[in-house]
Short mmCIF file of C-alpha atoms in Angstrom, two decimals:
data_model
loop_
_atom_site.label_atom_id
_atom_site.label_comp_id
_atom_site.label_asym_id
_atom_site.label_seq_id
_atom_site.Cartn_x
_atom_site.Cartn_y
_atom_site.Cartn_z
CA MET A 8 -9.44 28.37 9.67
CA LYS A 9 -6.12 26.72 10.55
CA PRO A 10 -4.98 24.40 7.71
CA SER A 11 -4.64 20.72 8.54
CA ILE A 12 -4.48 17.27 6.94
CA PRO A 13 -6.58 14.17 7.74
CA LYS A 14 -5.40 11.94 10.58
CA GLY A 15 -3.23 9.09 9.37
CA THR A 16 -1.80 11.07 6.45
CA ARG A 17 1.44 13.05 6.17
CA ASP A 18 3.24 15.74 4.22
CA PHE A 19 6.79 14.90 3.13
CA SER A 20 9.69 17.35 3.03
CA PRO A 21 12.25 17.27 0.18
CA THR A 22 14.64 15.26 2.39
CA GLU A 23 11.92 12.78 3.34
CA VAL A 24 10.94 12.37 -0.32
CA ALA A 25 14.58 11.73 -1.20
CA ASN A 26 14.92 9.13 1.57
CA ARG A 27 11.69 7.40 0.53
CA THR A 28 12.87 7.39 -3.09
CA TYR A 29 16.12 5.76 -1.95
CA ILE A 30 14.17 2.95 -0.28
CA MET A 31 11.82 2.50 -3.25
CA ASN A 32 14.68 2.46 -5.75
CA THR A 33 16.53 -0.13 -3.67
CA ILE A 34 13.43 -2.34 -3.63
CA LYS A 35 12.67 -1.79 -7.34
CA THR A 36 16.27 -2.65 -8.30
CA ALA A 37 16.01 -5.91 -6.36
CA PHE A 38 12.63 -6.69 -7.94
CA GLU A 39 14.04 -6.29 -11.43
CA THR A 40 17.18 -8.26 -10.54
CA PHE A 41 14.88 -11.14 -9.62
CA GLY A 42 12.99 -10.84 -12.94
CA PHE A 43 9.83 -8.95 -11.92
CA GLN A 44 8.06 -6.50 -14.25
CA PRO A 45 6.23 -3.33 -13.15
CA ILE A 46 2.49 -2.71 -13.48
CA GLU A 47 0.11 -0.12 -12.01
CA THR A 48 -3.60 -0.29 -11.17
CA PRO A 49 -6.13 2.50 -10.38
CA SER A 50 -6.22 4.13 -6.94
CA PHE A 51 -9.86 3.09 -6.63
CA GLU A 52 -11.68 -0.04 -7.71
CA ASN A 53 -15.29 -1.12 -7.99
CA SER A 54 -16.52 -1.94 -4.50
CA SER A 55 -17.46 -5.44 -5.68
CA THR A 56 -13.79 -6.07 -6.49
CA LEU A 57 -12.65 -5.33 -2.96
CA MET A 58 -15.50 -6.17 -0.59
CA GLY A 59 -15.54 -9.65 0.89
CA LYS A 60 -11.88 -10.35 0.10
CA TYR A 61 -10.31 -9.33 3.42
CA GLY A 62 -12.73 -10.67 5.99
CA GLU A 63 -15.26 -8.75 8.07
CA GLU A 64 -12.64 -6.55 9.76
CA GLY A 65 -10.95 -5.72 6.46
CA ASP A 66 -14.26 -4.73 4.88
CA ARG A 67 -14.81 -2.21 7.68
CA LEU A 68 -11.42 -0.62 6.97
CA ILE A 69 -12.06 -0.01 3.26
CA PHE A 70 -12.58 3.67 2.36
CA LYS A 71 -15.80 3.93 0.35
CA ILE A 72 -16.28 6.65 -2.27
CA LEU A 73 -19.70 8.29 -2.48
CA ASN A 74 -21.38 8.18 -5.88
CA SER A 75 -21.28 11.40 -7.88
CA GLY A 76 -24.22 13.79 -7.90
CA ASP A 77 -27.24 13.44 -5.62
CA PHE A 78 -26.22 10.05 -4.25
CA LEU A 79 -29.14 9.86 -1.80
CA LYS A 80 -31.79 10.28 -4.50
CA LYS A 81 -31.83 6.59 -5.43
CA ALA A 82 -31.35 5.32 -1.88
CA ASP A 83 -34.02 3.18 -0.24
CA GLU A 84 -36.30 5.39 1.88
CA LYS A 85 -36.73 2.70 4.52
CA LEU A 86 -32.97 2.25 4.97
CA LEU A 87 -32.56 6.01 5.16
CA SER A 88 -35.18 6.33 7.87
CA GLU A 89 -33.65 3.40 9.77
CA LYS A 90 -30.17 4.94 9.40
CA ASN A 91 -28.91 1.49 8.40
CA SER A 92 -25.50 2.54 7.11
CA LEU A 93 -24.27 -1.01 6.39
CA LYS A 94 -27.09 -1.81 3.98
CA LEU A 95 -27.22 1.76 2.67
CA THR A 96 -23.55 1.82 1.65
CA SER A 97 -24.02 -0.38 -1.42
CA GLN A 98 -26.71 2.01 -2.72
CA ILE A 99 -24.72 5.22 -2.34
CA SER A 100 -21.18 3.97 -3.00
CA GLU A 101 -20.09 1.84 -5.96
CA LYS A 102 -16.34 2.46 -5.72
CA ALA A 103 -13.68 2.29 -3.01
CA LEU A 104 -10.02 3.15 -2.49
CA ARG A 105 -7.84 0.08 -2.82
CA TYR A 106 -7.05 -1.64 0.50
CA ASP A 107 -3.97 -3.45 -0.77
CA LEU A 108 -2.28 -4.30 -4.09
CA THR A 109 -2.88 -8.07 -4.08
CA VAL A 110 -6.61 -8.18 -4.84
CA PRO A 111 -6.34 -5.51 -7.59
CA PHE A 112 -3.48 -7.56 -9.03
CA ALA A 113 -5.67 -10.68 -9.09
CA ARG A 114 -8.32 -8.64 -10.90
CA TYR A 115 -5.65 -7.40 -13.34
CA VAL A 116 -4.49 -10.96 -14.11
CA VAL A 117 -8.03 -12.11 -14.88
CA GLN A 118 -8.78 -9.10 -17.10
CA HIS A 119 -5.49 -9.36 -19.00
CA GLN A 120 -5.01 -13.14 -18.97
CA ASN A 121 -4.79 -13.33 -22.78
CA ASP A 122 -1.96 -10.78 -22.84
CA ILE A 123 0.11 -12.30 -20.04
CA THR A 124 2.90 -14.86 -20.36
CA PHE A 125 2.74 -17.27 -17.42
CA PRO A 126 4.30 -17.59 -14.96
CA PHE A 127 3.83 -13.84 -14.64
CA LYS A 128 6.18 -12.02 -12.26
CA ARG A 129 5.00 -8.51 -11.47
CA TYR A 130 5.96 -5.81 -9.01
CA GLN A 131 3.93 -2.79 -7.99
CA VAL A 132 4.82 0.26 -5.87
CA GLN A 133 1.74 2.38 -5.16
CA PRO A 134 -0.21 3.86 -2.24
CA VAL A 135 -3.10 2.07 -0.49
CA TRP A 136 -5.68 3.33 2.00
CA ARG A 137 -7.14 1.84 5.18
CA ALA A 138 -9.60 3.41 7.63
CA ASP A 139 -7.48 2.17 10.53
CA ARG A 140 -6.76 3.87 13.85
CA PRO A 141 -3.54 5.86 13.28
CA GLN A 142 -0.56 5.07 15.52
CA LYS A 143 3.21 4.75 15.21
CA GLY A 144 3.99 2.88 12.01
CA ARG A 145 0.29 2.62 11.06
CA PHE A 146 -1.18 5.16 8.67
CA ARG A 147 -4.39 5.54 6.71
CA GLU A 148 -2.48 6.30 3.53
CA PHE A 149 0.72 4.40 2.90
CA PHE A 150 2.77 2.81 0.14
CA GLN A 151 3.07 -0.91 -0.49
CA CYS A 152 5.85 -2.43 -2.54
CA ASP A 153 4.60 -5.81 -3.79
CA ALA A 154 6.10 -8.62 -5.83
CA ASP A 155 3.97 -11.58 -6.96
CA VAL A 156 4.23 -14.63 -9.19
CA VAL A 157 1.10 -16.18 -10.69
CA GLY A 158 0.94 -19.35 -12.76
CA SER A 159 3.49 -21.45 -10.85
CA LYS A 160 2.98 -23.92 -8.00
CA SER A 161 6.72 -24.48 -7.57
CA LEU A 162 8.01 -24.02 -4.03
CA TRP A 163 11.15 -22.49 -5.51
CA GLN A 164 9.09 -19.30 -5.72
CA GLU A 165 8.83 -19.25 -1.92
CA VAL A 166 12.58 -19.84 -1.71
CA GLU A 167 13.22 -16.90 -4.02
CA PHE A 168 10.98 -14.60 -2.00
CA VAL A 169 12.98 -15.38 1.15
CA GLN A 170 16.12 -14.50 -0.81
CA LEU A 171 14.46 -11.33 -2.13
CA TYR A 172 13.62 -10.15 1.39
CA ASP A 173 17.19 -10.89 2.46
CA ALA A 174 18.66 -9.04 -0.55
CA VAL A 175 16.60 -5.86 0.03
CA PHE A 176 17.09 -5.61 3.79
CA SER A 177 20.81 -6.37 3.47
CA LYS A 178 21.16 -3.62 0.86
CA LEU A 179 19.35 -1.17 3.15
CA GLY A 180 21.69 -2.05 6.00
CA LEU A 181 18.94 -3.70 8.07
CA ALA A 182 20.95 -6.68 9.23
CA LYS A 183 19.38 -9.35 11.44
CA THR A 184 15.82 -8.88 10.26
CA THR A 185 13.75 -11.99 10.97
CA ILE A 186 11.72 -13.55 8.17
CA LYS A 187 8.99 -15.50 9.94
CA MET A 188 7.32 -18.30 8.01
CA ASN A 189 4.37 -20.61 8.49
CA ASN A 190 1.97 -22.56 6.29
CA ARG A 191 -1.82 -22.37 6.19
CA LYS A 192 -1.95 -26.17 5.76
CA ILE A 193 -0.18 -26.58 9.09
CA LEU A 194 -2.77 -24.40 10.83
CA SER A 195 -5.58 -26.32 9.13
CA GLY A 196 -3.94 -29.58 10.21
CA ILE A 197 -3.71 -28.44 13.83
CA ALA A 198 -7.39 -27.44 13.81
CA GLU A 199 -8.22 -30.85 12.34
CA VAL A 200 -6.18 -32.78 14.92
CA ILE A 201 -7.84 -30.99 17.86
CA GLY A 202 -11.31 -31.33 16.33
CA ALA A 203 -11.85 -27.62 15.68
CA GLN A 204 -12.01 -27.53 11.87
CA ASP A 205 -15.15 -25.39 12.01
CA LYS A 206 -13.34 -22.89 14.24
CA LEU A 207 -10.19 -22.56 12.12
CA ILE A 208 -10.35 -18.78 11.71
CA ASP A 209 -11.22 -18.17 15.38
CA PHE A 210 -8.48 -20.57 16.47
CA THR A 211 -5.76 -19.06 14.30
CA VAL A 212 -6.71 -15.42 14.93
CA ALA A 213 -6.42 -16.07 18.67
CA LEU A 214 -3.14 -17.97 18.26
CA ASP A 215 -1.74 -15.08 16.21
CA LYS A 216 -2.09 -12.82 19.27
CA LEU A 217 0.18 -14.94 21.48
CA ASP A 218 3.02 -12.40 21.49
CA LYS A 219 0.58 -9.56 22.30
CA ILE A 220 -1.79 -10.98 24.94
CA GLY A 221 0.14 -14.00 26.20
CA LYS A 222 -0.90 -17.61 26.74
CA ASP A 223 -3.69 -16.82 29.22
CA GLY A 224 -5.18 -14.20 26.90
CA VAL A 225 -5.14 -16.60 23.95
CA VAL A 226 -6.80 -19.37 25.98
CA LYS A 227 -9.47 -16.95 27.20
CA GLU A 228 -10.21 -15.78 23.63
CA MET A 229 -10.36 -19.36 22.30
CA LEU A 230 -12.82 -20.36 25.03
CA SER A 231 -14.97 -17.31 24.24
CA LYS A 232 -15.11 -18.46 20.60
CA GLY A 233 -16.43 -21.89 21.54
CA ILE A 234 -13.20 -23.87 21.32
CA THR A 235 -13.27 -26.59 23.96
CA GLU A 236 -10.84 -26.95 26.86
CA ASP A 237 -9.92 -30.41 25.54
CA ALA A 238 -8.95 -28.93 22.16
CA ILE A 239 -6.91 -26.19 23.82
CA GLU A 240 -5.11 -28.79 25.94
CA LYS A 241 -4.00 -30.55 22.75
CA VAL A 242 -2.32 -27.39 21.41
CA GLN A 243 -0.49 -26.54 24.63
CA PRO A 244 2.90 -27.35 22.99
CA LEU A 245 2.33 -24.48 20.52
CA PHE A 246 2.33 -21.94 23.35
CA ASP A 247 5.96 -22.73 24.15
CA PHE A 248 7.19 -23.73 20.71
CA SER A 249 10.97 -23.36 20.65
CA GLY A 250 14.20 -24.81 19.31
CA SER A 251 15.75 -24.70 15.84
CA ASN A 252 13.73 -24.82 12.64
CA ILE A 253 14.58 -28.51 12.32
CA ASP A 254 13.38 -29.13 15.90
CA LYS A 255 10.11 -27.35 15.15
CA LEU A 256 9.58 -29.32 11.94
CA THR A 257 10.16 -32.58 13.82
CA SER A 258 7.63 -31.59 16.52
CA LEU A 259 5.07 -30.53 13.92
CA GLU A 260 5.57 -33.74 11.97
CA ALA A 261 4.74 -35.78 15.08
CA MET A 262 1.82 -33.55 16.09
CA LEU A 263 0.24 -33.66 12.62
CA ALA A 264 0.90 -37.29 11.72
CA SER A 265 -2.82 -38.02 11.50
CA SER A 266 -3.57 -35.06 9.21
CA VAL A 267 -2.80 -35.36 5.50
CA GLU A 268 -3.15 -31.62 4.95
CA GLY A 269 -1.04 -30.80 7.99
CA THR A 270 1.68 -33.23 6.88
CA ASN A 271 1.73 -31.63 3.41
CA GLY A 272 2.20 -28.23 5.04
CA VAL A 273 5.15 -29.51 7.08
CA GLU A 274 6.79 -30.96 3.96
CA GLU A 275 6.34 -27.70 2.04
CA LEU A 276 7.87 -25.77 4.91
CA ARG A 277 10.72 -28.27 5.16
CA PHE A 278 11.52 -27.83 1.44
CA VAL A 279 11.89 -24.05 1.85
CA ILE A 280 13.90 -24.33 5.08
CA ASP A 281 16.27 -26.96 3.61
CA SER A 282 16.72 -24.99 0.38
CA ILE A 283 17.56 -21.78 2.21
CA GLU A 284 19.92 -23.73 4.46
CA GLY A 285 21.75 -24.89 1.33
CA LEU A 286 21.73 -21.49 -0.39
CA GLY A 287 22.46 -19.32 2.63
CA LEU A 288 21.29 -15.80 3.46
CA GLU A 289 23.31 -12.57 3.61
CA THR A 290 22.08 -11.02 6.87
CA ALA A 291 18.48 -12.12 7.55
CA ASN A 292 17.25 -14.98 9.71
CA LEU A 293 14.54 -17.41 8.59
CA GLU A 294 12.40 -18.65 11.47
CA ILE A 295 9.36 -20.94 11.65
CA ASP A 296 6.54 -19.29 13.61
CA VAL A 297 3.48 -21.53 14.00
CA THR A 298 1.46 -18.69 15.54
CA LEU A 299 1.70 -16.68 12.31
CA ALA A 300 -1.80 -16.57 10.82
CA ARG A 301 -2.07 -13.44 8.66
CA GLY A 302 -4.24 -13.32 5.56
CA LEU A 303 -6.14 -16.54 6.17
CA ASN A 304 -9.04 -15.35 4.04
CA TYR A 305 -6.95 -15.91 0.93
CA TYR A 306 -3.61 -17.53 1.82
CA THR A 307 -3.59 -21.27 1.17
CA GLY A 308 0.05 -22.27 1.65
CA ALA A 309 3.15 -20.37 2.78
CA ILE A 310 2.71 -17.33 5.06
CA PHE A 311 5.48 -14.73 5.49
CA GLU A 312 6.00 -11.90 7.94
CA VAL A 313 9.16 -9.87 8.49
CA ALA A 314 10.12 -8.42 11.87
CA ALA A 315 12.52 -5.49 12.28
CA PRO A 316 15.90 -6.09 13.94
CA GLU A 317 15.79 -6.70 17.70
CA GLY A 318 15.54 -3.57 19.79
CA VAL A 319 13.26 -1.73 17.35
CA LYS A 320 9.64 -1.60 18.49
CA MET A 321 7.74 -1.79 15.24
CA GLY A 322 5.04 -3.95 13.70
CA SER A 323 5.83 -6.13 10.71
CA ILE A 324 7.85 -4.46 7.93
CA GLY A 325 6.86 -7.03 5.32
CA GLY A 326 4.57 -9.96 4.74
CA GLY A 327 2.88 -12.19 2.19
CA GLY A 328 2.03 -15.75 1.25
CA ARG A 329 0.65 -18.18 -1.31
CA TYR A 330 -2.92 -17.80 -2.55
CA ASP A 331 -3.75 -20.71 -4.85
CA ASP A 332 -7.36 -19.67 -5.42
CA LEU A 333 -7.34 -15.85 -5.30
CA THR A 334 -7.93 -15.33 -9.03
CA GLY A 335 -10.78 -17.84 -8.78
CA ILE A 336 -12.93 -15.18 -7.11
CA PHE A 337 -12.81 -13.32 -10.43
CA GLY A 338 -13.54 -16.37 -12.58
CA LEU A 339 -10.04 -17.63 -13.42
CA LYS A 340 -9.58 -21.05 -11.83
CA ASP A 341 -6.45 -23.09 -11.15
CA VAL A 342 -3.96 -20.21 -11.27
CA SER A 343 -1.61 -20.45 -8.32
CA GLY A 344 -0.03 -17.31 -6.93
CA VAL A 345 2.45 -16.30 -4.26
CA GLY A 346 3.63 -12.84 -3.28
CA ILE A 347 5.24 -10.61 -0.69
CA SER A 348 5.00 -6.96 0.30
CA PHE A 349 7.46 -4.45 1.77
CA GLY A 350 6.04 -1.88 4.22
CA LEU A 351 7.78 1.25 2.93
CA ASP A 352 6.60 3.58 5.70
CA ARG A 353 7.60 1.27 8.52
CA ILE A 354 10.93 0.51 6.87
CA TYR A 355 11.50 4.28 6.75
CA LEU A 356 10.82 4.62 10.48
CA VAL A 357 13.16 1.72 11.29
CA LEU A 358 16.00 3.14 9.16
CA GLU A 359 15.44 6.54 10.78
CA GLU A 360 15.45 5.11 14.30
CA LEU A 361 18.67 3.19 13.63
CA GLY A 362 20.33 6.17 11.91
CA LEU A 363 20.87 4.19 8.71
CA PHE A 364 19.97 6.86 6.17
CA LYS A 365 22.97 8.03 4.21
CA SER A 366 23.34 11.72 3.46
CA VAL A 367 20.98 12.36 0.56
CA ASP A 368 21.71 15.01 -2.08
CA LEU A 369 18.48 16.83 -2.82
CA PRO A 370 17.81 17.76 -6.46
CA LYS A 371 19.42 21.12 -7.19
CA PRO A 372 21.05 22.99 -10.07
CA LYS A 373 24.80 22.88 -10.58
CA VAL A 374 24.84 26.57 -11.46
CA VAL A 375 22.60 29.54 -10.64
CA PHE A 376 22.61 32.72 -12.71
CA LEU A 377 22.11 35.69 -10.40
CA ASN A 378 19.90 38.57 -11.48
CA PHE A 379 21.58 41.92 -10.83
CA ASP A 380 21.13 43.38 -14.32
CA ALA A 381 17.85 43.15 -16.25
CA GLU A 382 19.48 44.07 -19.57
CA SER A 383 21.42 40.77 -19.66
CA ASP A 384 18.44 38.54 -18.71
CA LEU A 385 17.84 37.28 -22.25
CA LEU A 386 21.55 36.43 -22.68
CA LYS A 387 21.46 34.51 -19.41
CA MET A 388 18.35 32.58 -20.44
CA LYS A 389 19.92 31.70 -23.81
CA ALA A 390 23.01 30.44 -22.00
CA ILE A 391 20.88 28.43 -19.56
CA LYS A 392 19.02 26.86 -22.47
CA GLU A 393 22.34 25.79 -24.00
CA LEU A 394 23.58 24.41 -20.67
CA ARG A 395 20.39 22.38 -20.25
CA ASN A 396 20.87 21.02 -23.78
CA HIS A 397 24.17 19.65 -22.42
CA ASN A 398 22.32 18.10 -19.44
CA ILE A 399 23.74 20.64 -17.00
CA LYS A 400 21.22 21.51 -14.30
CA SER A 401 20.87 25.28 -14.46
CA GLU A 402 18.64 27.87 -12.84
CA PHE A 403 17.95 31.60 -13.23
CA TYR A 404 17.11 33.65 -10.14
CA PRO A 405 13.91 35.34 -11.36
CA ASP A 406 13.62 38.46 -9.18
CA LEU A 407 15.82 41.42 -10.06
CA GLY A 408 18.20 42.43 -7.29
CA GLU A 409 18.25 46.21 -7.56
CA SER A 410 19.17 46.95 -3.94
CA ASN A 411 22.04 45.68 -1.83
CA LYS A 412 19.54 43.85 0.39
CA ALA A 413 17.93 42.13 -2.61
CA GLN A 414 21.33 41.04 -3.93
CA LYS A 415 22.29 39.61 -0.53
CA ARG A 416 19.04 37.62 -0.65
CA GLN A 417 20.20 35.99 -3.89
CA TRP A 418 23.58 35.06 -2.43
CA LYS A 419 21.80 33.63 0.63
CA TYR A 420 19.63 31.53 -1.68
CA VAL A 421 22.77 30.09 -3.26
CA THR A 422 24.32 29.37 0.16
CA ASN A 423 21.20 27.79 1.65
CA ARG A 424 20.85 25.40 -1.29
CA ALA A 425 24.58 24.64 -1.36
CA ILE A 426 24.90 25.55 -5.06
CA GLU A 427 28.37 24.75 -6.44
CA PHE A 428 28.68 27.44 -9.15
CA VAL A 429 27.29 30.94 -9.66
CA VAL A 430 27.25 33.23 -12.70
CA SER A 431 27.03 36.73 -11.27
CA LYS A 432 27.50 38.80 -14.43
CA VAL A 433 27.28 38.52 -18.24
CA GLU A 434 28.94 41.16 -20.42
CA ASN A 435 29.94 40.94 -24.10
CA ASP A 436 29.22 37.18 -24.09
CA ILE A 437 31.67 36.70 -21.23
CA PHE A 438 30.39 35.03 -18.05
CA THR A 439 31.72 35.72 -14.57
CA LEU A 440 31.78 32.26 -12.99
CA LYS A 441 32.44 31.68 -9.30
CA ASN A 442 33.19 28.31 -7.70
CA MET A 443 31.39 28.56 -4.34
CA ILE A 444 33.45 25.76 -2.84
CA SER A 445 36.95 26.99 -3.70
CA GLY A 446 36.07 30.67 -3.96
CA GLU A 447 37.85 30.91 -7.32
CA GLN A 448 36.32 33.32 -9.86
CA ASN A 449 37.00 33.53 -13.60
CA ASP A 450 35.64 35.22 -16.73
CA VAL A 451 34.82 32.54 -19.33
CA SER A 452 33.16 32.15 -22.72
CA LEU A 453 30.03 30.04 -23.14
CA GLU A 454 32.09 27.12 -24.48
CA GLU A 455 34.45 27.37 -21.51
CA LEU A 456 31.46 27.65 -19.15
CA ILE A 457 29.99 24.42 -20.55
CA SER A 458 33.36 22.68 -20.31
CA GLU A 459 33.91 23.84 -16.71
CA LEU A 460 30.46 22.75 -15.55
CA LYS A 461 30.65 19.36 -17.27
CA ALA A 462 34.03 18.58 -15.69
#
C-alpha cells in the first residue's frame, strides 16, 4: 500500500521547519515585547466546551473524537437504526480536537481565574484542526498564533493590537499589509436602522461576501433570507462605501444617528482610528471595512482582519476582535476580552510567494569526526563529549569506512551538509583537523581543537 497523509495535512522538510520557526519566533518576540505571557492548552477538549461556540457551520467543521472501547455499545438503538449521525454523535463522542485557541483560552481563564492577575495578557502558538475543504492557504491542520487580553474594557487594547500587527508584519518584511477594522455595534446599528434586527446574522453574513459575490449576489442572498427590498434599499450606500477613514466615519455617523448602539460603535472605531493616526504605523495600513463581519457569534465590539499585500491572492492572514461575554458561557460574567490571531501557514505562503525568506541555516554540527579507524572510536567519542561540554556542536559518523567507497561516502556526507570542520584521524591524542572552507589542515591537541572550534 502506497503511504500517504490525510488531505489538508502536510509534512515539513528541515528547511520548511526552519522557515516556520523563523516566523513563529518573530511573532513570539513581538508578543513578549508587548507584555504577553505564554500558555498552552490540550489538543482536544470536551465536546461541550467547543460545540455551540462557532455557529452552525463551525460546529460542522469540528473534528470529533470517538469514545474509547466499544463506543456503539451504549448508543441508542433507534438512532442507530435511523442512521441519525447528528443526534448519535453526542452518544459516541465526548471529546473533539480544538477548532481555535480562543474558546479554549476562555475556558482556561474561567478554570484558573483565582490564579490569574487581571488584566491577563496571554499568547499561545499551537495547532488547531478544522474539517474544512482543503485548498490553497486552507488546511485541516494548521497553527494559530494568538494574543488576547482579558479583564480590560479599555480601547487602548485595540490600539495596541493594531500596533502589534504592524510590528510583526514589518519585521517579516510584509510591507503594505492592510489591517481591516469594523465594529459589531456598527453592524447591529445598521440592522436596527433598516428594521432587520432579527436578521442580523443573515444580513451581516451576506454583506461579508460583497468582495466575493458582488452587489447583485449579496442582494440576492439577503432577499433569500427574508430581508425586505426596502431594508436593502436603505443599505445601498454600504455597497459602494469609499473614501478615507474619516469620510467613512462621517457617513456612518449620519447613517446611524438614530441608533444608540450604532453610534457607540462609530465612537469606538473613531477612538482607535484617531489614536493610530497620532501614533503612526511602520508599514501597515489601517482601513475601515463595514462589510467585515467575522466571528459574530462571539465578537461584541471591534473586529479585525488582515489582508496580504496587494498582488498576493490569499485569504486573510490574521484576524480577531473583542468578545465581552465569551467567558460568560463558562460561568464567569463581566470579564471583557479582546484578541487577535496570526495565520502562520498563510503568512508562510505569502512570504514564499514574495521571496522574502532569508537564507536559513539548518541545525548542523560545527565538526564531524570521520570513522576510518575503529580502534580510535572511543578516543573520538571522549573528545566529542568534551567538545559538547563546551557547547560545540559535534557529531561522530557512526559507520566504519573500511573501503575507499565507504570513506568517500563520509566525505560526501560532510559536503552535502556543508560542515565547516572535519576530524579525519586521531593518533596519540593528536587530532587531524581540516577546515572545509579554507582547505587548511593541522594536527592539534584537544585543547587546541576546542580553542579552534570556539573561535
